[in-house]
Amino acid sequence: MTGEMPLPVRDDLAGLHPYGAPQLDVPVRLNTNENPYPPGDRLRRAIGEAVAEVAGTLNRYPDRDALELRKDLAGYLGHGLTPAQVWAANGSNEIIQQLLQAFGGPGRCALGFEPSYSMHPLISRVTATRWIAGRRDEAFGLGAEATVRQVRETRPDVVFLTSPNNPTGTAIPLGVIEAVCDEAPGMVIVDEAYAEFAGAGTRSALTLLPRRPRLVVTRTMSKAFAMAGARVGYLAASEDVISVLLTVRLPYHLSAVTQAVARAALQHAAEPLASVAAIRAERDALVSWLRGRGLIVAGSDANFVLFGVLPDRHAVWQGLLDRGVLIRETGPEGWLRVTVGTPAEVAAFRAALEEVLS
Ligand SMILES: *Cc1c(COP(=O)(O)O)cnc(C)c1O
């Protein structure tokens, strides 16, 4: 294409890179925080039947408002939520995009506390929302005072709080979320993609919703629910928030197949969620093992662990990959993130890491 004019892309997208977690065909894939346990026989059969049933209606557009699915999601979330307070989309990434289309955009800004989920700044930029990189403390935590101060100084239209946070695994105390809600002039989005993995004592930001009309809690079926391939994310918020989102969503955004699969999975929720306890126990054992090897590990309430500090993290990442174990090169320089897999996968990771570090 030499000599031709460059494509007339928006100036503000210059230098932007696509989301790029490598999708490599290796034996042990511990890089995108999926649940390692595939759906079992019963759930597979239920999904097959649900899809077969909907297949006969695919000449028609799906329910635009996904009412039945939202009813099921409200039931799953509990906390007295009604279907009108719940909204669903193709992964929580689309949920976040819709939120930024509605509440961010040109002339507006969003604040997040880094290191955190890389899609928050990326979707912000794509929706022409200016991104403000806030800071965490040394242990990747967020104290009320420092967090509120950053909100006060930047006056963001949207605040992202990720709890438990990706890639650090750290949860945010509810008191900090409340303090941010009190200070924030705009919307507060609590990304709870990993909520199901948090310790039993951790209270969800869902408990704050009744008194907070500008608070949004996002969830996903991609992680604990073991449905990453189905692309289903959702949120809970005030009815007014959802009325606004209806104006930015594309008509029929959530396919009839997706809605049917999600509903079947919710009906059998106990099955995928039964793996959560095992994954938590495996995570805690992995944290102890890594610390025993002299590594620094962030306290994790999620299904992954961030560890460091490595003088050459890329070499360690590559060494693991050479041994068939794919993890994620993310977080601050010197740190790596590993997803908690099955016991066999974690054992393979430990053996490979021993070799690479020795
Ligand atoms: C994985 C993840 C998501 C999930 O995205 P989906 O589009 O629902 O698959 C959302 N937020 C965070 C922080 C994540 O790590």
PDB file of N, CA and C and ligand atoms in Angstrom, residues 33 90-93 96 117 120 162 166 191 193-194 220 222-223 231-233, ligand 1:
ATOM      1  N   ASN A  33      -7.939 -15.776  33.108  1.00  0.00           N
ATOM      2  CA  ASN A  33      -8.828 -15.840  34.287  1.00  0.00           C
ATOM      3  C   ASN A  33     -10.153 -16.551  34.066  1.00  0.00           C
ATOM      4  N   ASN A  90     -23.416  -8.319  25.742  1.00  0.00           N
ATOM      5  CA  ASN A  90     -22.426  -9.309  25.292  1.00  0.00           C
ATOM      6  C   ASN A  90     -21.113  -9.144  26.064  1.00  0.00           C
ATOM      7  N   GLY A  91     -21.081  -9.713  27.230  1.00  0.00           N
ATOM      8  CA  GLY A  91     -19.917  -9.565  28.099  1.00  0.00           C
ATOM      9  C   GLY A  91     -20.002  -8.253  28.852  1.00  0.00           C
ATOM     10  N   SER A  92     -19.314  -8.192  30.012  1.00  0.00           N
ATOM     11  CA  SER A  92     -19.368  -6.924  30.744  1.00  0.00           C
ATOM     12  C   SER A  92     -18.583  -5.855  30.011  1.00  0.00           C
ATOM     13  N   ASN A  93     -17.745  -6.251  29.046  1.00  0.00           N
ATOM     14  CA  ASN A  93     -17.085  -5.230  28.225  1.00  0.00           C
ATOM     15  C   ASN A  93     -18.107  -4.404  27.460  1.00  0.00           C
ATOM     16  N   ILE A  96     -19.740  -2.067  29.860  1.00  0.00           N
ATOM     17  CA  ILE A  96     -18.893  -0.900  30.151  1.00  0.00           C
ATOM     18  C   ILE A  96     -18.933   0.082  28.976  1.00  0.00           C
ATOM     19  N   TYR A 117      -7.956  -3.070  35.426  1.00  0.00           N
ATOM     20  CA  TYR A 117      -8.391  -3.750  34.200  1.00  0.00           C
ATOM     21  C   TYR A 117      -8.092  -2.882  32.969  1.00  0.00           C
ATOM     22  N   HIS A 120     -10.800  -0.792  30.864  1.00  0.00           N
ATOM     23  CA  HIS A 120     -11.443   0.467  31.296  1.00  0.00           C
ATOM     24  C   HIS A 120     -10.847   1.663  30.549  1.00  0.00           C
ATOM     25  N   THR A 162     -12.652  -1.415  40.787  1.00  0.00           N
ATOM     26  CA  THR A 162     -12.696  -2.827  40.438  1.00  0.00           C
ATOM     27  C   THR A 162     -12.437  -3.649  41.690  1.00  0.00           C
ATOM     28  N   ASN A 166      -8.462  -6.565  39.112  1.00  0.00           N
ATOM     29  CA  ASN A 166      -7.623  -7.272  38.150  1.00  0.00           C
ATOM     30  C   ASN A 166      -6.568  -6.279  37.674  1.00  0.00           C
ATOM     31  N   ASP A 191     -16.796  -2.608  39.269  1.00  0.00           N
ATOM     32  CA  ASP A 191     -16.639  -3.788  38.413  1.00  0.00           C
ATOM     33  C   ASP A 191     -16.391  -4.990  39.320  1.00  0.00           C
ATOM     34  N   ALA A 193     -16.380  -8.294  38.500  1.00  0.00           N
ATOM     35  CA  ALA A 193     -16.244  -9.481  37.641  1.00  0.00           C
ATOM     36  C   ALA A 193     -15.868 -10.734  38.447  1.00  0.00           C
ATOM     37  N   TYR A 194     -15.152 -10.526  39.563  1.00  0.00           N
ATOM     38  CA  TYR A 194     -14.656 -11.678  40.334  1.00  0.00           C
ATOM     39  C   TYR A 194     -15.346 -11.818  41.687  1.00  0.00           C
ATOM     40  N   THR A 220     -20.219 -10.498  35.481  1.00  0.00           N
ATOM     41  CA  THR A 220     -20.044 -11.242  34.240  1.00  0.00           C
ATOM     42  C   THR A 220     -20.284 -12.729  34.477  1.00  0.00           C
ATOM     43  N   SER A 222     -18.449 -14.673  32.662  1.00  0.00           N
ATOM     44  CA  SER A 222     -17.211 -15.189  32.055  1.00  0.00           C
ATOM     45  C   SER A 222     -16.266 -15.855  33.048  1.00  0.00           C
ATOM     46  N   LYS A 223     -16.390 -15.571  34.331  1.00  0.00           N
ATOM     47  CA  LYS A 223     -15.370 -16.024  35.269  1.00  0.00           C
ATOM     48  C   LYS A 223     -15.907 -17.164  36.133  1.00  0.00           C
ATOM     49  N   ARG A 231     -20.291 -15.097  26.200  1.00  0.00           N
ATOM     50  CA  ARG A 231     -20.321 -13.625  26.177  1.00  0.00           C
ATOM     51  C   ARG A 231     -21.588 -13.066  26.819  1.00  0.00           C
ATOM     52  N   VAL A 232     -21.636 -13.143  28.115  1.00  0.00           N
ATOM     53  CA  VAL A 232     -22.755 -12.560  28.849  1.00  0.00           C
ATOM     54  C   VAL A 232     -22.233 -11.758  30.041  1.00  0.00           C
ATOM     55  N   GLY A 233     -22.505 -10.471  30.020  1.00  0.00           N
ATOM     56  CA  GLY A 233     -22.193  -9.617  31.162  1.00  0.00           C
ATOM     57  C   GLY A 233     -23.469  -8.911  31.579  1.00  0.00           C
TER      58      GLY A 233
HETATM   59  C1  LIG B   1     -12.607 -10.555  32.809  1.00  0.00           C
HETATM   60  C2  LIG B   1     -13.072  -9.231  33.273  1.00  0.00           C
HETATM   61  C3  LIG B   1     -14.274  -8.728  32.826  1.00  0.00           C
HETATM   62  C4  LIG B   1     -15.141  -9.605  31.988  1.00  0.00           C
HETATM   63  O1  LIG B   1     -15.339  -9.221  30.729  1.00  0.00           O
HETATM   64  P1  LIG B   1     -16.445 -10.003  29.877  1.00  0.00           P
HETATM   65  O2  LIG B   1     -16.595  -9.057  28.733  1.00  0.00           O
HETATM   66  O3  LIG B   1     -17.663 -10.117  30.712  1.00  0.00           O
HETATM   67  O4  LIG B   1     -15.876 -11.324  29.506  1.00  0.00           O
HETATM   68  C5  LIG B   1     -14.724  -7.519  33.307  1.00  0.00           C
HETATM   69  N1  LIG B   1     -14.005  -6.829  34.211  1.00  0.00           N
HETATM   70  C6  LIG B   1     -12.847  -7.287  34.688  1.00  0.00           C
HETATM   71  C7  LIG B   1     -12.125  -6.539  35.727  1.00  0.00           C
HETATM   72  C8  LIG B   1     -12.340  -8.495  34.207  1.00  0.00           C
HETATM   73  O5  LIG B   1     -11.166  -8.950  34.657  1.00  0.00           O
END
